Amino acid sequence: MTKKAKIAKEIEIKRPERMKLSAEESLKRMKDFDKRKEKFIAAIRKSKD
């Protein structure tokens, strides 16, 4: 018996709309970046593989 090939569906990837941040929120994120840096670098390394 032969297996029937499954029909592949196209997947459309959409990025979320860019958030509009206040100046205070931007500063807060800049200060907290050290805490998030390792996850950020790991995500970039994973995407390059």
mmCIF file with all atom_site columns, C-alpha atoms in Angstrom:
data_model
loop_
_atom_site.group_PDB
_atom_site.id
_atom_site.type_symbol
_atom_site.label_atom_id
_atom_site.label_alt_id
_atom_site.label_comp_id
_atom_site.label_asym_id
_atom_site.label_entity_id
_atom_site.label_seq_id
_atom_site.pdbx_PDB_ins_code
_atom_site.Cartn_x
_atom_site.Cartn_y
_atom_site.Cartn_z
_atom_site.occupancy
_atom_site.B_iso_or_equiv
_atom_site.pdbx_formal_charge
_atom_site.auth_seq_id
_atom_site.auth_comp_id
_atom_site.auth_asym_id
_atom_site.auth_atom_id
_atom_site.pdbx_PDB_model_num
ATOM 1  C CA . MET A 1 1  ? 0.000  0.000  0.000  1.00 0.00 ? 1  MET A CA 1
ATOM 2  C CA . THR A 1 2  ? 1.186  3.480  -0.784 1.00 0.00 ? 2  THR A CA 1
ATOM 3  C CA . LYS A 1 3  ? 0.673  6.435  1.483  1.00 0.00 ? 3  LYS A CA 1
ATOM 4  C CA . LYS A 1 4  ? -1.137 9.458  0.131  1.00 0.00 ? 4  LYS A CA 1
ATOM 5  C CA . ALA A 1 5  ? 0.787  12.717 0.300  1.00 0.00 ? 5  ALA A CA 1
ATOM 6  C CA . LYS A 1 6  ? -0.668 15.304 2.635  1.00 0.00 ? 6  LYS A CA 1
ATOM 7  C CA . ILE A 1 7  ? -1.610 18.618 1.141  1.00 0.00 ? 7  ILE A CA 1
ATOM 8  C CA . ALA A 1 8  ? 0.535  21.380 2.592  1.00 0.00 ? 8  ALA A CA 1
ATOM 9  C CA . LYS A 1 9  ? -1.167 24.621 3.495  1.00 0.00 ? 9  LYS A CA 1
ATOM 10 C CA . GLU A 1 10 ? 0.594  27.930 3.165  1.00 0.00 ? 10 GLU A CA 1
ATOM 11 C CA . ILE A 1 11 ? 1.276  29.598 6.463  1.00 0.00 ? 11 ILE A CA 1
ATOM 12 C CA . GLU A 1 12 ? 1.372  33.362 6.472  1.00 0.00 ? 12 GLU A CA 1
ATOM 13 C CA . ILE A 1 13 ? 3.485  34.888 9.229  1.00 0.00 ? 13 ILE A CA 1
ATOM 14 C CA . LYS A 1 14 ? 2.384  38.320 10.349 1.00 0.00 ? 14 LYS A CA 1
ATOM 15 C CA . ARG A 1 15 ? 4.284  40.555 12.724 1.00 0.00 ? 15 ARG A CA 1
ATOM 16 C CA . PRO A 1 16 ? 2.266  42.379 15.342 1.00 0.00 ? 16 PRO A CA 1
ATOM 17 C CA . GLU A 1 17 ? 1.842  46.089 14.831 1.00 0.00 ? 17 GLU A CA 1
ATOM 18 C CA . ARG A 1 18 ? 4.508  48.252 16.393 1.00 0.00 ? 18 ARG A CA 1
ATOM 19 C CA . MET A 1 19 ? 3.621  49.558 19.823 1.00 0.00 ? 19 MET A CA 1
ATOM 20 C CA . LYS A 1 20 ? 3.760  53.285 20.465 1.00 0.00 ? 20 LYS A CA 1
ATOM 21 C CA . LEU A 1 21 ? 5.755  53.771 23.650 1.00 0.00 ? 21 LEU A CA 1
ATOM 22 C CA . SER A 1 22 ? 5.912  56.766 25.909 1.00 0.00 ? 22 SER A CA 1
ATOM 23 C CA . ALA A 1 23 ? 9.287  58.281 26.772 1.00 0.00 ? 23 ALA A CA 1
ATOM 24 C CA . GLU A 1 24 ? 9.046  56.818 30.279 1.00 0.00 ? 24 GLU A CA 1
ATOM 25 C CA . GLU A 1 25 ? 8.339  53.337 28.932 1.00 0.00 ? 25 GLU A CA 1
ATOM 26 C CA . SER A 1 26 ? 11.281 53.598 26.532 1.00 0.00 ? 26 SER A CA 1
ATOM 27 C CA . LEU A 1 27 ? 13.645 54.552 29.354 1.00 0.00 ? 27 LEU A CA 1
ATOM 28 C CA . LYS A 1 28 ? 12.321 51.729 31.500 1.00 0.00 ? 28 LYS A CA 1
ATOM 29 C CA . ARG A 1 29 ? 12.971 49.205 28.727 1.00 0.00 ? 29 ARG A CA 1
ATOM 30 C CA . MET A 1 30 ? 16.470 50.554 28.158 1.00 0.00 ? 30 MET A CA 1
ATOM 31 C CA . LYS A 1 31 ? 17.300 50.141 31.848 1.00 0.00 ? 31 LYS A CA 1
ATOM 32 C CA . ASP A 1 32 ? 15.841 46.617 31.953 1.00 0.00 ? 32 ASP A CA 1
ATOM 33 C CA . PHE A 1 33 ? 17.720 45.490 28.838 1.00 0.00 ? 33 PHE A CA 1
ATOM 34 C CA . ASP A 1 34 ? 20.580 44.009 30.865 1.00 0.00 ? 34 ASP A CA 1
ATOM 35 C CA . LYS A 1 35 ? 18.101 41.569 32.377 1.00 0.00 ? 35 LYS A CA 1
ATOM 36 C CA . ARG A 1 36 ? 16.731 40.556 28.949 1.00 0.00 ? 36 ARG A CA 1
ATOM 37 C CA . LYS A 1 37 ? 20.014 40.611 27.031 1.00 0.00 ? 37 LYS A CA 1
ATOM 38 C CA . GLU A 1 38 ? 20.809 36.897 27.367 1.00 0.00 ? 38 GLU A CA 1
ATOM 39 C CA . LYS A 1 39 ? 17.390 35.839 26.033 1.00 0.00 ? 39 LYS A CA 1
ATOM 40 C CA . PHE A 1 40 ? 17.724 38.332 23.196 1.00 0.00 ? 40 PHE A CA 1
ATOM 41 C CA . ILE A 1 41 ? 21.154 36.998 22.172 1.00 0.00 ? 41 ILE A CA 1
ATOM 42 C CA . ALA A 1 42 ? 19.951 33.386 22.456 1.00 0.00 ? 42 ALA A CA 1
ATOM 43 C CA . ALA A 1 43 ? 17.002 34.145 20.166 1.00 0.00 ? 43 ALA A CA 1
ATOM 44 C CA . ILE A 1 44 ? 19.322 35.651 17.540 1.00 0.00 ? 44 ILE A CA 1
ATOM 45 C CA . ARG A 1 45 ? 21.686 32.672 17.710 1.00 0.00 ? 45 ARG A CA 1
ATOM 46 C CA . LYS A 1 46 ? 18.792 30.241 17.389 1.00 0.00 ? 46 LYS A CA 1
ATOM 47 C CA . SER A 1 47 ? 17.419 32.053 14.320 1.00 0.00 ? 47 SER A CA 1
ATOM 48 C CA . LYS A 1 48 ? 20.793 31.839 12.544 1.00 0.00 ? 48 LYS A CA 1
ATOM 49 C CA . ASP A 1 49 ? 20.910 28.014 12.791 1.00 0.00 ? 49 ASP A CA 1
#
